[in-house]
JSON list of C-alpha atoms in Angstrom, two decimals:
[
{"chain": "A", "resi": 323, "resn": "MET", "atom": "CA", "xyz": [43.97, 62.05, -79.77]},
{"chain": "A", "resi": 324, "resn": "PRO", "atom": "CA", "xyz": [43.45, 61.89, -83.56]},
{"chain": "A", "resi": 325, "resn": "TYR", "atom": "CA", "xyz": [42.75, 58.57, -85.20]},
{"chain": "A", "resi": 326, "resn": "LYS", "atom": "CA", "xyz": [43.98, 58.53, -88.80]},
{"chain": "A", "resi": 327, "resn": "ILE", "atom": "CA", "xyz": [42.41, 56.16, -91.34]},
{"chain": "A", "resi": 328, "resn": "ASP", "atom": "CA", "xyz": [44.24, 57.51, -94.39]},
{"chain": "A", "resi": 329, "resn": "ASP", "atom": "CA", "xyz": [45.79, 60.79, -95.56]},
{"chain": "A", "resi": 330, "resn": "THR", "atom": "CA", "xyz": [42.41, 62.47, -96.00]},
{"chain": "A", "resi": 331, "resn": "THR", "atom": "CA", "xyz": [40.30, 61.09, -93.14]},
{"chain": "A", "resi": 332, "resn": "VAL", "atom": "CA", "xyz": [40.94, 61.93, -89.52]},
{"chain": "A", "resi": 333, "resn": "PHE", "atom": "CA", "xyz": [38.70, 61.31, -86.50]},
{"chain": "A", "resi": 334, "resn": "PHE", "atom": "CA", "xyz": [39.14, 62.25, -82.93]},
{"chain": "A", "resi": 335, "resn": "ASP", "atom": "CA", "xyz": [38.69, 59.51, -80.33]},
{"chain": "A", "resi": 336, "resn": "ARG", "atom": "CA", "xyz": [35.79, 61.42, -78.82]},
{"chain": "A", "resi": 337, "resn": "GLU", "atom": "CA", "xyz": [33.96, 61.31, -82.19]},
{"chain": "A", "resi": 338, "resn": "LEU", "atom": "CA", "xyz": [34.13, 57.51, -82.14]},
{"chain": "A", "resi": 339, "resn": "GLU", "atom": "CA", "xyz": [32.74, 57.21, -78.64]},
{"chain": "A", "resi": 340, "resn": "HIS", "atom": "CA", "xyz": [29.11, 56.33, -78.02]},
{"chain": "A", "resi": 341, "resn": "ILE", "atom": "CA", "xyz": [27.64, 57.45, -74.68]},
{"chain": "A", "resi": 342, "resn": "LEU", "atom": "CA", "xyz": [24.57, 55.54, -73.60]},
{"chain": "A", "resi": 343, "resn": "ALA", "atom": "CA", "xyz": [21.46, 57.64, -73.14]},
{"chain": "A", "resi": 344, "resn": "GLN", "atom": "CA", "xyz": [20.65, 56.09, -69.78]},
{"chain": "A", "resi": 345, "resn": "SER", "atom": "CA", "xyz": [23.19, 56.20, -66.99]},
{"chain": "A", "resi": 346, "resn": "ARG", "atom": "CA", "xyz": [23.89, 53.23, -64.74]},
{"chain": "A", "resi": 347, "resn": "ASP", "atom": "CA", "xyz": [23.70, 54.77, -61.31]},
{"chain": "A", "resi": 348, "resn": "ILE", "atom": "CA", "xyz": [24.67, 53.15, -58.04]},
{"chain": "A", "resi": 349, "resn": "ARG", "atom": "CA", "xyz": [21.43, 52.27, -56.29]},
{"chain": "A", "resi": 350, "resn": "TYR", "atom": "CA", "xyz": [20.75, 52.56, -52.56]},
{"chain": "A", "resi": 351, "resn": "PRO", "atom": "CA", "xyz": [17.89, 50.98, -50.64]},
{"chain": "A", "resi": 352, "resn": "PRO", "atom": "CA", "xyz": [15.26, 53.42, -49.44]},
{"chain": "A", "resi": 353, "resn": "GLY", "atom": "CA", "xyz": [15.11, 54.22, -45.74]},
{"chain": "A", "resi": 354, "resn": "SER", "atom": "CA", "xyz": [12.60, 52.13, -43.84]},
{"chain": "A", "resi": 355, "resn": "TYR", "atom": "CA", "xyz": [11.83, 54.62, -41.08]},
{"chain": "A", "resi": 356, "resn": "PRO", "atom": "CA", "xyz": [8.90, 56.44, -42.78]},
{"chain": "A", "resi": 357, "resn": "SER", "atom": "CA", "xyz": [6.93, 53.22, -43.11]},
{"chain": "A", "resi": 358, "resn": "MET", "atom": "CA", "xyz": [7.82, 51.98, -39.60]},
{"chain": "A", "resi": 359, "resn": "PHE", "atom": "CA", "xyz": [7.52, 55.08, -37.41]},
{"chain": "A", "resi": 360, "resn": "PRO", "atom": "CA", "xyz": [4.95, 57.88, -37.37]},
{"chain": "A", "resi": 361, "resn": "ILE", "atom": "CA", "xyz": [6.22, 61.22, -38.70]},
{"chain": "A", "resi": 362, "resn": "ASN", "atom": "CA", "xyz": [4.93, 64.34, -36.95]},
{"chain": "A", "resi": 363, "resn": "ASN", "atom": "CA", "xyz": [5.40, 67.82, -38.43]},
{"chain": "A", "resi": 364, "resn": "GLN", "atom": "CA", "xyz": [3.33, 69.78, -35.89]},
{"chain": "A", "resi": 365, "resn": "ALA", "atom": "CA", "xyz": [6.23, 71.85, -34.52]},
{"chain": "A", "resi": 366, "resn": "SER", "atom": "CA", "xyz": [6.52, 75.41, -35.81]},
{"chain": "A", "resi": 367, "resn": "LYS", "atom": "CA", "xyz": [9.56, 77.37, -36.95]},
{"chain": "A", "resi": 368, "resn": "GLY", "atom": "CA", "xyz": [11.59, 78.51, -33.99]},
{"chain": "A", "resi": 369, "resn": "ASP", "atom": "CA", "xyz": [10.38, 75.82, -31.58]},
{"chain": "A", "resi": 370, "resn": "LYS", "atom": "CA", "xyz": [13.20, 74.40, -29.46]},
{"chain": "A", "resi": 371, "resn": "THR", "atom": "CA", "xyz": [11.44, 71.36, -28.01]},
{"chain": "A", "resi": 372, "resn": "ILE", "atom": "CA", "xyz": [8.53, 69.06, -28.70]},
{"chain": "A", "resi": 373, "resn": "THR", "atom": "CA", "xyz": [6.75, 67.89, -25.56]},
{"chain": "A", "resi": 374, "resn": "TYR", "atom": "CA", "xyz": [4.33, 65.06, -25.40]},
{"chain": "A", "resi": 375, "resn": "GLN", "atom": "CA", "xyz": [2.02, 64.26, -22.54]},
{"chain": "A", "resi": 376, "resn": "SER", "atom": "CA", "xyz": [1.27, 60.76, -21.28]},
{"chain": "A", "resi": 377, "resn": "PHE", "atom": "CA", "xyz": [-1.60, 59.87, -18.99]},
{"chain": "A", "resi": 378, "resn": "ASP", "atom": "CA", "xyz": [-2.22, 56.66, -17.08]},
{"chain": "A", "resi": 379, "resn": "SER", "atom": "CA", "xyz": [-5.20, 55.78, -14.94]},
{"chain": "A", "resi": 380, "resn": "VAL", "atom": "CA", "xyz": [-4.99, 54.01, -11.59]},
{"chain": "A", "resi": 381, "resn": "GLY", "atom": "CA", "xyz": [-7.55, 52.51, -9.25]},
{"chain": "A", "resi": 382, "resn": "VAL", "atom": "CA", "xyz": [-9.00, 49.14, -8.41]},
{"chain": "A", "resi": 383, "resn": "MET", "atom": "CA", "xyz": [-12.68, 48.44, -7.94]},
{"chain": "A", "resi": 384, "resn": "LYS", "atom": "CA", "xyz": [-13.63, 46.29, -4.94]},
{"chain": "A", "resi": 385, "resn": "PHE", "atom": "CA", "xyz": [-16.71, 44.84, -3.32]},
{"chain": "A", "resi": 386, "resn": "VAL", "atom": "CA", "xyz": [-18.23, 46.91, -0.53]},
{"chain": "A", "resi": 387, "resn": "SER", "atom": "CA", "xyz": [-20.94, 46.38, 2.05]},
{"chain": "A", "resi": 388, "resn": "ASP", "atom": "CA", "xyz": [-23.89, 48.59, 2.94]},
{"chain": "A", "resi": 389, "resn": "TYR", "atom": "CA", "xyz": [-22.94, 52.06, 4.14]},
{"chain": "A", "resi": 390, "resn": "ALA", "atom": "CA", "xyz": [-19.29, 51.55, 3.18]},
{"chain": "A", "resi": 391, "resn": "ASP", "atom": "CA", "xyz": [-17.06, 54.59, 3.20]},
{"chain": "A", "resi": 392, "resn": "ASP", "atom": "CA", "xyz": [-13.70, 53.04, 2.39]},
{"chain": "A", "resi": 393, "resn": "PHE", "atom": "CA", "xyz": [-13.91, 53.22, -1.40]},
{"chain": "A", "resi": 394, "resn": "ASN", "atom": "CA", "xyz": [-10.74, 52.92, -3.44]},
{"chain": "A", "resi": 395, "resn": "ARG", "atom": "CA", "xyz": [-9.99, 56.06, -5.36]},
{"chain": "A", "resi": 396, "resn": "ALA", "atom": "CA", "xyz": [-9.51, 56.24, -9.12]},
{"chain": "A", "resi": 397, "resn": "ASP", "atom": "CA", "xyz": [-7.06, 58.83, -10.35]},
{"chain": "A", "resi": 398, "resn": "VAL", "atom": "CA", "xyz": [-4.84, 59.84, -13.23]},
{"chain": "A", "resi": 399, "resn": "ASN", "atom": "CA", "xyz": [-1.07, 60.14, -13.37]},
{"chain": "A", "resi": 400, "resn": "ALA", "atom": "CA", "xyz": [0.43, 62.49, -15.92]},
{"chain": "A", "resi": 401, "resn": "LEU", "atom": "CA", "xyz": [3.93, 62.81, -17.34]},
{"chain": "A", "resi": 402, "resn": "GLU", "atom": "CA", "xyz": [5.36, 65.38, -19.75]},
{"chain": "A", "resi": 403, "resn": "THR", "atom": "CA", "xyz": [8.36, 64.36, -21.84]},
{"chain": "A", "resi": 404, "resn": "PRO", "atom": "CA", "xyz": [10.26, 67.08, -23.71]},
{"chain": "A", "resi": 405, "resn": "VAL", "atom": "CA", "xyz": [12.41, 66.20, -26.71]},
{"chain": "A", "resi": 406, "resn": "LEU", "atom": "CA", "xyz": [14.94, 68.70, -28.05]},
{"chain": "A", "resi": 407, "resn": "ILE", "atom": "CA", "xyz": [14.56, 69.67, -31.70]},
{"chain": "A", "resi": 408, "resn": "GLN", "atom": "CA", "xyz": [17.90, 69.02, -33.38]},
{"chain": "A", "resi": 409, "resn": "SER", "atom": "CA", "xyz": [19.29, 70.77, -36.45]},
{"chain": "A", "resi": 410, "resn": "SER", "atom": "CA", "xyz": [21.17, 68.93, -39.16]},
{"chain": "A", "resi": 411, "resn": "GLY", "atom": "CA", "xyz": [22.21, 69.84, -42.66]},
{"chain": "A", "resi": 412, "resn": "ILE", "atom": "CA", "xyz": [24.09, 69.11, -45.85]},
{"chain": "A", "resi": 413, "resn": "SER", "atom": "CA", "xyz": [24.95, 71.36, -48.76]},
{"chain": "A", "resi": 414, "resn": "TYR", "atom": "CA", "xyz": [25.36, 71.15, -52.51]},
{"chain": "A", "resi": 415, "resn": "GLY", "atom": "CA", "xyz": [26.15, 73.73, -55.15]},
{"chain": "A", "resi": 416, "resn": "TRP", "atom": "CA", "xyz": [27.59, 74.61, -58.52]},
{"chain": "A", "resi": 417, "resn": "SER", "atom": "CA", "xyz": [30.61, 76.68, -59.42]},
{"chain": "A", "resi": 418, "resn": "VAL", "atom": "CA", "xyz": [30.31, 79.93, -61.32]},
{"chain": "A", "resi": 419, "resn": "GLU", "atom": "CA", "xyz": [31.89, 78.21, -64.33]},
{"chain": "A", "resi": 420, "resn": "GLU", "atom": "CA", "xyz": [29.22, 75.48, -64.24]},
{"chain": "A", "resi": 421, "resn": "ILE", "atom": "CA", "xyz": [26.47, 78.11, -64.11]},
{"chain": "A", "resi": 422, "resn": "TRP", "atom": "CA", "xyz": [28.02, 79.98, -67.05]},
{"chain": "A", "resi": 423, "resn": "GLY", "atom": "CA", "xyz": [28.35, 76.70, -68.96]},
{"chain": "A", "resi": 424, "resn": "SER", "atom": "CA", "xyz": [24.70, 75.96, -68.31]},
{"chain": "A", "resi": 425, "resn": "GLU", "atom": "CA", "xyz": [23.71, 79.40, -69.63]},
{"chain": "A", "resi": 426, "resn": "LYS", "atom": "CA", "xyz": [25.89, 79.04, -72.73]},
{"chain": "A", "resi": 427, "resn": "THR", "atom": "CA", "xyz": [24.68, 75.56, -73.68]},
{"chain": "A", "resi": 428, "resn": "GLY", "atom": "CA", "xyz": [21.07, 76.07, -72.61]},
{"chain": "A", "resi": 429, "resn": "LYS", "atom": "CA", "xyz": [21.26, 72.87, -70.57]},
{"chain": "A", "resi": 430, "resn": "SER", "atom": "CA", "xyz": [19.95, 72.61, -67.05]},
{"chain": "A", "resi": 431, "resn": "LEU", "atom": "CA", "xyz": [22.35, 72.19, -64.19]},
{"chain": "A", "resi": 432, "resn": "ASN", "atom": "CA", "xyz": [22.66, 68.53, -63.30]},
{"chain": "A", "resi": 433, "resn": "PRO", "atom": "CA", "xyz": [20.17, 67.72, -60.49]},
{"chain": "A", "resi": 434, "resn": "ARG", "atom": "CA", "xyz": [22.25, 64.76, -59.22]},
{"chain": "A", "resi": 435, "resn": "ARG", "atom": "CA", "xyz": [23.83, 66.89, -56.48]},
{"chain": "A", "resi": 436, "resn": "ILE", "atom": "CA", "xyz": [20.36, 67.71, -55.16]},
{"chain": "A", "resi": 437, "resn": "GLN", "atom": "CA", "xyz": [19.47, 64.01, -55.29]},
{"chain": "A", "resi": 438, "resn": "ALA", "atom": "CA", "xyz": [22.71, 63.13, -53.47]},
{"chain": "A", "resi": 439, "resn": "ALA", "atom": "CA", "xyz": [21.83, 65.61, -50.70]},
{"chain": "A", "resi": 440, "resn": "GLN", "atom": "CA", "xyz": [18.30, 64.19, -50.45]},
{"chain": "A", "resi": 441, "resn": "ARG", "atom": "CA", "xyz": [19.67, 60.64, -50.26]},
{"chain": "A", "resi": 442, "resn": "SER", "atom": "CA", "xyz": [22.14, 61.69, -47.56]},
{"chain": "A", "resi": 443, "resn": "ASN", "atom": "CA", "xyz": [19.28, 63.26, -45.58]},
{"chain": "A", "resi": 444, "resn": "GLU", "atom": "CA", "xyz": [17.17, 60.10, -45.83]},
{"chain": "A", "resi": 445, "resn": "GLN", "atom": "CA", "xyz": [20.08, 57.87, -44.78]},
{"chain": "A", "resi": 446, "resn": "PHE", "atom": "CA", "xyz": [20.83, 60.16, -41.82]},
{"chain": "A", "resi": 447, "resn": "LEU", "atom": "CA", "xyz": [17.21, 60.13, -40.62]},
{"chain": "A", "resi": 448, "resn": "ASN", "atom": "CA", "xyz": [17.06, 56.37, -41.06]},
{"chain": "A", "resi": 449, "resn": "ARG", "atom": "CA", "xyz": [20.20, 55.92, -38.92]},
{"chain": "A", "resi": 450, "resn": "ILE", "atom": "CA", "xyz": [18.71, 58.16, -36.21]},
{"chain": "A", "resi": 451, "resn": "ALA", "atom": "CA", "xyz": [15.36, 56.33, -36.25]},
{"chain": "A", "resi": 452, "resn": "TRP", "atom": "CA", "xyz": [17.01, 52.93, -35.83]},
{"chain": "A", "resi": 453, "resn": "LYS", "atom": "CA", "xyz": [20.45, 53.35, -34.27]},
{"chain": "A", "resi": 454, "resn": "ALA", "atom": "CA", "xyz": [20.66, 56.57, -32.23]},
{"chain": "A", "resi": 455, "resn": "ASP", "atom": "CA", "xyz": [21.80, 55.48, -28.77]},
{"chain": "A", "resi": 456, "resn": "GLY", "atom": "CA", "xyz": [21.24, 58.66, -26.74]},
{"chain": "A", "resi": 457, "resn": "THR", "atom": "CA", "xyz": [24.95, 59.53, -26.58]},
{"chain": "A", "resi": 458, "resn": "VAL", "atom": "CA", "xyz": [26.66, 62.77, -27.49]},
{"chain": "A", "resi": 459, "resn": "ASN", "atom": "CA", "xyz": [27.35, 61.35, -30.96]},
{"chain": "A", "resi": 460, "resn": "TRP", "atom": "CA", "xyz": [23.60, 61.43, -31.56]},
{"chain": "A", "resi": 461, "resn": "ASN", "atom": "CA", "xyz": [22.93, 64.72, -29.71]},
{"chain": "A", "resi": 462, "resn": "GLY", "atom": "CA", "xyz": [21.01, 62.80, -27.08]},
{"chain": "A", "resi": 463, "resn": "LEU", "atom": "CA", "xyz": [18.53, 61.31, -29.54]},
{"chain": "A", "resi": 464, "resn": "THR", "atom": "CA", "xyz": [17.45, 57.70, -29.03]},
{"chain": "A", "resi": 465, "resn": "GLY", "atom": "CA", "xyz": [16.35, 55.43, -31.86]},
{"chain": "A", "resi": 466, "resn": "PHE", "atom": "CA", "xyz": [14.26, 52.29, -31.86]},
{"chain": "A", "resi": 467, "resn": "LEU", "atom": "CA", "xyz": [17.03, 49.78, -31.08]},
{"chain": "A", "resi": 468, "resn": "TYR", "atom": "CA", "xyz": [18.17, 51.66, -27.97]},
{"chain": "A", "resi": 469, "resn": "HIS", "atom": "CA", "xyz": [14.87, 53.10, -26.72]},
{"chain": "A", "resi": 470, "resn": "PRO", "atom": "CA", "xyz": [14.22, 52.31, -23.04]},
{"chain": "A", "resi": 471, "resn": "ASN", "atom": "CA", "xyz": [10.61, 51.33, -23.76]},
{"chain": "A", "resi": 472, "resn": "ILE", "atom": "CA", "xyz": [11.65, 48.59, -26.18]},
{"chain": "A", "resi": 473, "resn": "THR", "atom": "CA", "xyz": [11.82, 45.28, -24.36]},
{"chain": "A", "resi": 474, "resn": "LYS", "atom": "CA", "xyz": [15.00, 43.36, -24.97]},
{"chain": "A", "resi": 475, "resn": "SER", "atom": "CA", "xyz": [14.98, 39.59, -24.73]},
{"chain": "A", "resi": 476, "resn": "PRO", "atom": "CA", "xyz": [18.33, 37.81, -24.56]},
{"chain": "A", "resi": 477, "resn": "ALA", "atom": "CA", "xyz": [18.83, 34.62, -26.52]},
{"chain": "A", "resi": 478, "resn": "SER", "atom": "CA", "xyz": [18.00, 31.53, -24.46]},
{"chain": "A", "resi": 479, "resn": "THR", "atom": "CA", "xyz": [21.41, 30.06, -25.31]},
{"chain": "A", "resi": 480, "resn": "GLY", "atom": "CA", "xyz": [23.30, 33.24, -24.47]},
{"chain": "A", "resi": 481, "resn": "GLY", "atom": "CA", "xyz": [23.96, 33.97, -28.13]},
{"chain": "A", "resi": 482, "resn": "TRP", "atom": "CA", "xyz": [23.10, 32.69, -31.56]},
{"chain": "A", "resi": 483, "resn": "SER", "atom": "CA", "xyz": [26.64, 31.97, -32.75]},
{"chain": "A", "resi": 484, "resn": "THR", "atom": "CA", "xyz": [26.47, 28.48, -31.19]},
{"chain": "A", "resi": 485, "resn": "ALA", "atom": "CA", "xyz": [22.68, 28.00, -31.18]},
{"chain": "A", "resi": 486, "resn": "SER", "atom": "CA", "xyz": [20.88, 25.46, -33.32]},
{"chain": "A", "resi": 487, "resn": "SER", "atom": "CA", "xyz": [18.30, 26.60, -35.85]},
{"chain": "A", "resi": 488, "resn": "ASP", "atom": "CA", "xyz": [15.52, 25.25, -33.58]},
{"chain": "A", "resi": 489, "resn": "GLU", "atom": "CA", "xyz": [16.84, 27.32, -30.65]},
{"chain": "A", "resi": 490, "resn": "ILE", "atom": "CA", "xyz": [16.99, 30.46, -32.79]},
{"chain": "A", "resi": 491, "resn": "ILE", "atom": "CA", "xyz": [13.44, 29.89, -34.07]},
{"chain": "A", "resi": 492, "resn": "GLY", "atom": "CA", "xyz": [12.31, 29.31, -30.47]},
{"chain": "A", "resi": 493, "resn": "ASP", "atom": "CA", "xyz": [13.86, 32.63, -29.41]},
{"chain": "A", "resi": 494, "resn": "VAL", "atom": "CA", "xyz": [12.15, 34.49, -32.26]},
{"chain": "A", "resi": 495, "resn": "ILE", "atom": "CA", "xyz": [8.77, 32.88, -31.49]},
{"chain": "A", "resi": 496, "resn": "PHE", "atom": "CA", "xyz": [9.19, 33.79, -27.81]},
{"chain": "A", "resi": 497, "resn": "CYS", "atom": "CA", "xyz": [9.85, 37.43, -28.71]},
{"chain": "A", "resi": 498, "resn": "ILE", "atom": "CA", "xyz": [6.84, 37.58, -31.03]},
{"chain": "A", "resi": 499, "resn": "ASN", "atom": "CA", "xyz": [4.50, 36.01, -28.46]},
{"chain": "A", "resi": 500, "resn": "ASN", "atom": "CA", "xyz": [5.94, 38.13, -25.65]},
{"chain": "A", "resi": 501, "resn": "VAL", "atom": "CA", "xyz": [4.78, 41.35, -27.35]},
{"chain": "A", "resi": 502, "resn": "LYS", "atom": "CA", "xyz": [1.15, 40.49, -26.59]},
{"chain": "A", "resi": 503, "resn": "VAL", "atom": "CA", "xyz": [1.97, 39.48, -23.00]},
{"chain": "A", "resi": 504, "resn": "ILE", "atom": "CA", "xyz": [4.04, 42.56, -22.13]},
{"chain": "A", "resi": 505, "resn": "SER", "atom": "CA", "xyz": [1.55, 44.99, -23.72]},
{"chain": "A", "resi": 506, "resn": "LYS", "atom": "CA", "xyz": [-1.38, 43.24, -21.97]},
{"chain": "A", "resi": 507, "resn": "GLY", "atom": "CA", "xyz": [-2.93, 42.41, -25.32]},
{"chain": "A", "resi": 508, "resn": "LEU", "atom": "CA", "xyz": [-2.81, 45.97, -26.62]},
{"chain": "A", "resi": 509, "resn": "GLU", "atom": "CA", "xyz": [-0.16, 45.23, -29.27]},
{"chain": "A", "resi": 510, "resn": "LYS", "atom": "CA", "xyz": [-0.42, 42.20, -31.52]},
{"chain": "A", "resi": 511, "resn": "PRO", "atom": "CA", "xyz": [2.42, 41.21, -33.86]}
]
């Protein structure tokens, strides 16, 4: 829309607009899964599963007398656990008109769509790492919060909504100390 100062001077609204050089983008927190969980990229293209092997040793030493023949036996138990490789995806793109506009102006296509796809990927992987519950919604994947090997400890009061701050702190301290007990000293918080 024209903006008229006098009979000889006319400006368009767009000419009186100043666009800041730096945009003010909505910010999102980074996913925490890469710093919390090991990432393994050993699978090759075309693999359908990743299988890991677990070994545990058994056997108890005991005192014996001369000429004893009733020794306890040491042995190894093995377990293979396959995990299905899941596909996921997101897309981004530009219209033909945007590509032509980019060619005409000599400006690069805006990379924000690529960044949006990357952010979506990171958020998706973070949700899987933490919240996947093994159901169909998650294609059978199980994240940290629902993993069967993660020990759950109920609140001593039955829930924290009515607990005092001392009871909540006691529950948290119990969980922290229990890590060492359950893992037989292998893990230390």
